Short mmCIF file of C-alpha atoms in Angstrom, two decimals:
data_model
loop_
_atom_site.label_atom_id
_atom_site.label_comp_id
_atom_site.label_asym_id
_atom_site.label_seq_id
_atom_site.Cartn_x
_atom_site.Cartn_y
_atom_site.Cartn_z
CA UNK A 1 -41.07 -22.03 173.11
CA UNK A 2 -38.14 -20.20 173.35
CA UNK A 3 -35.95 -21.23 176.38
CA UNK A 4 -33.43 -18.69 175.63
CA UNK A 5 -34.40 -14.89 175.67
CA UNK A 6 -31.81 -12.41 174.11
CA UNK A 7 -31.92 -8.90 174.74
CA UNK A 8 -31.85 -6.47 173.10
CA UNK A 9 -33.81 -7.82 170.12
CA UNK A 10 -32.47 -4.73 167.90
CA UNK A 11 -29.14 -2.65 168.35
CA UNK A 12 -28.26 0.11 166.24
CA UNK A 13 -25.18 2.16 167.13
CA UNK A 14 -21.94 4.08 165.61
CA UNK A 15 -18.96 2.83 164.60
CA UNK A 16 -16.53 2.89 168.02
CA UNK A 17 -19.56 2.51 170.64
CA UNK A 18 -19.42 -0.55 172.85
CA UNK A 19 -22.48 -2.79 173.29
CA UNK A 20 -23.36 -5.86 175.47
CA UNK A 21 -25.97 -8.71 174.37
CA UNK A 22 -27.58 -10.45 177.06
CA UNK A 23 -28.85 -14.45 176.71
CA UNK A 24 -31.09 -15.67 179.69
CA UNK A 25 -32.61 -18.80 180.65
CA UNK A 26 -34.10 -20.51 183.70
CA UNK A 27 -32.77 -23.72 182.48
CA UNK A 28 -29.09 -25.08 182.95
CA UNK A 29 -27.02 -25.75 179.68
CA UNK A 30 -23.61 -28.01 179.50
CA UNK A 31 -22.15 -25.26 177.41
CA UNK A 32 -23.35 -22.16 175.67
CA UNK A 33 -22.27 -21.08 172.19
CA UNK A 34 -22.58 -18.01 170.20
CA UNK A 35 -23.13 -17.55 166.56
CA UNK A 36 -22.88 -14.84 164.27
CA UNK A 37 -25.10 -14.82 161.06
CA UNK A 38 -24.98 -12.54 158.18
CA UNK A 39 -27.53 -12.21 155.41
CA UNK A 40 -28.16 -15.09 153.12
CA UNK A 41 -25.61 -17.32 155.02
CA UNK A 42 -25.89 -20.04 158.11
CA UNK A 43 -24.72 -19.02 161.33
CA UNK A 44 -21.19 -19.38 162.42
CA UNK A 45 -19.92 -20.24 165.36
CA UNK A 46 -17.78 -17.81 167.43
CA UNK A 47 -17.04 -19.27 170.61
CA UNK A 48 -18.45 -22.04 173.47
CA UNK A 49 -18.26 -21.62 176.96
CA UNK A 50 -18.38 -24.45 179.40
CA UNK A 51 -17.71 -23.86 183.01
CA UNK A 52 -19.60 -21.38 185.10
CA UNK A 53 -18.19 -18.09 185.21
CA UNK A 54 -15.80 -18.69 182.29
CA UNK A 55 -14.81 -15.61 180.31
CA UNK A 56 -13.58 -15.88 176.61
CA UNK A 57 -12.09 -13.33 174.52
CA UNK A 58 -11.92 -13.15 171.05
CA UNK A 59 -10.21 -9.95 169.64
CA UNK A 60 -13.09 -7.05 170.66
CA UNK A 61 -15.46 -9.51 171.58
CA UNK A 62 -15.54 -10.80 175.26
CA UNK A 63 -18.10 -13.65 175.92
CA UNK A 64 -19.10 -14.75 179.75
CA UNK A 65 -20.87 -17.72 180.91
CA UNK A 66 -22.81 -17.32 183.97
CA UNK A 67 -21.72 -18.64 187.44
CA UNK A 68 -25.03 -20.93 187.44
CA UNK A 69 -24.70 -21.76 183.50
CA UNK A 70 -28.17 -20.36 183.00
CA UNK A 71 -27.16 -17.08 181.07
CA UNK A 72 -24.60 -15.60 179.20
CA UNK A 73 -23.24 -12.29 177.76
CA UNK A 74 -21.40 -10.48 174.73
CA UNK A 75 -19.65 -7.53 174.88
CA UNK A 76 -18.48 -5.83 171.97
CA UNK A 77 -15.68 -2.88 172.47
CA UNK A 78 -15.37 -0.46 169.70
CA UNK A 79 -17.94 -1.72 167.37
CA UNK A 80 -17.15 -1.89 163.51
CA UNK A 81 -19.25 -1.97 160.71
CA UNK A 82 -18.17 -5.36 160.08
CA UNK A 83 -19.73 -6.68 163.34
CA UNK A 84 -23.14 -5.97 162.00
CA UNK A 85 -25.18 -9.22 161.79
CA UNK A 86 -27.54 -11.64 163.73
CA UNK A 87 -26.00 -12.84 167.02
CA UNK A 88 -27.55 -16.11 168.29
CA UNK A 89 -26.82 -17.76 171.52
CA UNK A 90 -27.31 -21.42 171.90
CA UNK A 91 -27.51 -23.44 174.78
CA UNK A 92 -26.13 -27.17 174.57
CA UNK A 93 -28.48 -30.06 176.42
CA UNK A 94 -26.13 -32.73 176.74
CA UNK A 95 -28.19 -36.35 176.05
CA UNK A 96 -26.07 -38.64 178.18
CA UNK A 97 -28.30 -41.54 177.19
CA UNK A 98 -27.00 -41.33 173.54
CA UNK A 99 -23.88 -39.29 173.96
CA UNK A 100 -25.35 -36.60 171.60
CA UNK A 101 -26.50 -32.88 172.16
CA UNK A 102 -29.21 -30.65 171.35
CA UNK A 103 -28.87 -27.10 170.61
CA UNK A 104 -31.50 -24.62 171.82
CA UNK A 105 -31.49 -21.26 169.88
CA UNK A 106 -32.10 -17.91 171.43
CA UNK A 107 -34.47 -15.25 169.91
CA UNK A 108 -31.43 -13.27 168.46
CA UNK A 109 -30.14 -9.90 168.49
CA UNK A 110 -29.57 -8.10 165.23
CA UNK A 111 -26.94 -5.39 165.15
CA UNK A 112 -26.45 -2.65 162.97
CA UNK A 113 -23.00 -0.66 163.13
CA UNK A 114 -22.98 2.60 161.19
CA UNK A 115 -19.81 3.84 160.01
CA UNK B 1 -12.79 -28.60 152.72
CA UNK B 2 -16.05 -28.00 151.21
CA UNK B 3 -18.68 -26.48 153.86
CA UNK B 4 -22.31 -27.88 154.25
CA UNK B 5 -23.94 -27.69 150.72
CA UNK B 6 -27.48 -26.75 150.17
CA UNK B 7 -29.87 -26.41 147.06
CA UNK B 8 -32.07 -24.65 145.98
CA UNK B 9 -30.86 -21.56 147.62
CA UNK B 10 -34.16 -19.91 146.89
CA UNK B 11 -37.55 -21.25 146.00
CA UNK B 12 -40.84 -19.66 145.35
CA UNK B 13 -44.11 -21.80 145.14
CA UNK B 14 -47.75 -21.48 145.41
CA UNK B 15 -49.37 -22.85 148.49
CA UNK B 16 -50.59 -26.56 148.31
CA UNK B 17 -47.52 -27.30 146.08
CA UNK B 18 -44.78 -29.77 147.01
CA UNK B 19 -41.36 -28.74 147.46
CA UNK B 20 -37.78 -30.41 148.26
CA UNK B 21 -34.79 -28.97 150.08
CA UNK B 22 -31.38 -31.18 149.72
CA UNK B 23 -28.43 -31.00 152.13
CA UNK B 24 -25.19 -32.57 151.48
CA UNK B 25 -22.96 -32.47 154.80
CA UNK B 26 -19.63 -32.08 155.69
CA UNK B 27 -17.56 -35.40 154.63
CA UNK B 28 -17.41 -37.69 157.65
CA UNK B 29 -20.12 -35.75 159.70
CA UNK B 30 -22.16 -38.44 161.22
CA UNK B 31 -24.79 -36.05 162.64
CA UNK B 32 -27.26 -34.03 160.43
CA UNK B 33 -29.59 -31.38 161.36
CA UNK B 34 -32.67 -29.66 159.82
CA UNK B 35 -33.60 -26.39 161.28
CA UNK B 36 -36.42 -23.80 160.51
CA UNK B 37 -35.74 -20.29 160.64
CA UNK B 38 -38.32 -17.41 160.55
CA UNK B 39 -36.79 -13.82 159.91
CA UNK B 40 -34.84 -12.39 162.83
CA UNK B 41 -35.08 -15.49 164.94
CA UNK B 42 -33.13 -18.12 166.10
CA UNK B 43 -33.23 -21.56 164.40
CA UNK B 44 -35.51 -24.29 165.38
CA UNK B 45 -34.78 -27.93 165.09
CA UNK B 46 -37.02 -29.92 162.81
CA UNK B 47 -35.28 -33.25 162.69
CA UNK B 48 -31.90 -34.51 163.56
CA UNK B 49 -30.13 -37.91 161.91
CA UNK B 50 -27.49 -40.01 163.48
CA UNK B 51 -26.11 -41.30 160.39
CA UNK B 52 -29.37 -42.83 158.62
CA UNK B 53 -31.42 -42.60 161.67
CA UNK B 54 -33.73 -40.33 162.95
CA UNK B 55 -33.19 -39.67 166.48
CA UNK B 56 -35.15 -36.51 167.08
CA UNK B 57 -38.19 -35.74 164.88
CA UNK B 58 -40.12 -34.36 167.70
CA UNK B 59 -40.48 -31.14 166.12
CA UNK B 60 -41.31 -32.07 162.76
CA UNK B 61 -44.80 -31.59 161.52
CA UNK B 62 -45.28 -34.95 160.33
CA UNK B 63 -48.59 -34.22 158.46
CA UNK B 64 -46.88 -32.54 155.46
CA UNK B 65 -43.23 -32.68 156.40
CA UNK B 66 -41.18 -35.57 155.58
CA UNK B 67 -37.06 -36.17 155.59
CA UNK B 68 -34.71 -38.90 154.70
CA UNK B 69 -30.91 -39.52 154.86
CA UNK B 70 -30.95 -43.08 153.45
CA UNK B 71 -27.34 -43.58 153.12
CA UNK B 72 -26.42 -41.53 155.97
CA UNK B 73 -24.78 -38.83 153.88
CA UNK B 74 -26.81 -36.34 152.13
CA UNK B 75 -30.52 -35.44 152.86
CA UNK B 76 -33.83 -34.33 151.70
CA UNK B 77 -36.26 -32.38 153.46
CA UNK B 78 -39.82 -32.36 151.85
CA UNK B 79 -43.42 -30.55 152.38
CA UNK B 80 -46.41 -31.46 150.88
CA UNK B 81 -48.80 -29.59 150.36
CA UNK B 82 -47.03 -26.19 151.40
CA UNK B 83 -48.80 -23.57 153.36
CA UNK B 84 -48.05 -19.86 153.60
CA UNK B 85 -46.63 -20.30 156.94
CA UNK B 86 -44.26 -22.56 155.95
CA UNK B 87 -42.13 -19.59 154.27
CA UNK B 88 -38.97 -19.20 156.07
CA UNK B 89 -35.41 -20.22 155.79
CA UNK B 90 -34.50 -23.97 156.08
CA UNK B 91 -31.00 -24.23 157.34
CA UNK B 92 -29.17 -27.86 157.33
CA UNK B 93 -26.08 -28.48 159.90
CA UNK B 94 -23.75 -31.27 160.46
CA UNK B 95 -21.19 -32.05 163.16
CA UNK B 96 -19.17 -35.07 163.84
CA UNK B 97 -19.98 -36.97 166.93
CA UNK B 98 -16.84 -38.39 168.06
CA UNK B 99 -14.52 -35.31 167.94
CA UNK B 100 -15.73 -34.34 171.48
CA UNK B 101 -16.95 -31.08 170.59
CA UNK B 102 -20.20 -30.46 169.44
CA UNK B 103 -19.88 -27.62 167.09
CA UNK B 104 -22.58 -27.59 164.25
CA UNK B 105 -21.72 -26.54 160.78
CA UNK B 106 -24.34 -24.85 158.72
CA UNK B 107 -25.09 -24.72 155.35
CA UNK B 108 -26.37 -21.23 153.73
CA UNK B 109 -29.99 -22.39 154.13
CA UNK B 110 -33.05 -22.48 151.51
CA UNK B 111 -34.95 -19.35 151.58
CA UNK B 112 -38.74 -20.61 150.90
CA UNK B 113 -41.51 -18.22 149.59
CA UNK B 114 -45.29 -19.67 149.84
CA UNK B 115 -47.42 -17.51 147.72
#
């Protein structure tokens, strides 16, 4: 059961366009992480947002954590072919009893940017 | 610093055969994870180790899957016997519990094809 739903599932755009990927859940998370995964490689962490309403920018990428810490969005400005990949959100459930964490990954958004 | 190392990168076997995957985490990382990832989807946790102890194996199909991390460093994941539905990418990740950050570092994965 995927607790984190991402939309859209697929996105194919031209270089220079803007796009937004959404990550939604009915559950509250301690933090929300965004990963990018390229073919044949493992996911690589892009950013972690912790506070409800938090906005972080990474060059052309803007990440926002929902006020209630149940959802997040990733906005890419002026997409480039190098942005192509599978984007994954992951919600962190902090397990206070043993000070560890559990990451629950979203369903993924496959982005293709054409030159 | 070397990242998470996995081998083999690819494996093709016939159904009912056994298969094993190996993972060497980043040096000093006490937490190790095995994930299963189906094509275009997010990773799903199979098992998590804290040092040599399996602290979360609730999603591991124990009738055919087993894992070990005997010395608290590298780990193996085994499937016996493999089924057609086991075809997927098996990802290993590691993290350092004491850093205050819960970032997981992923290996490149082992792509398993069961025919």
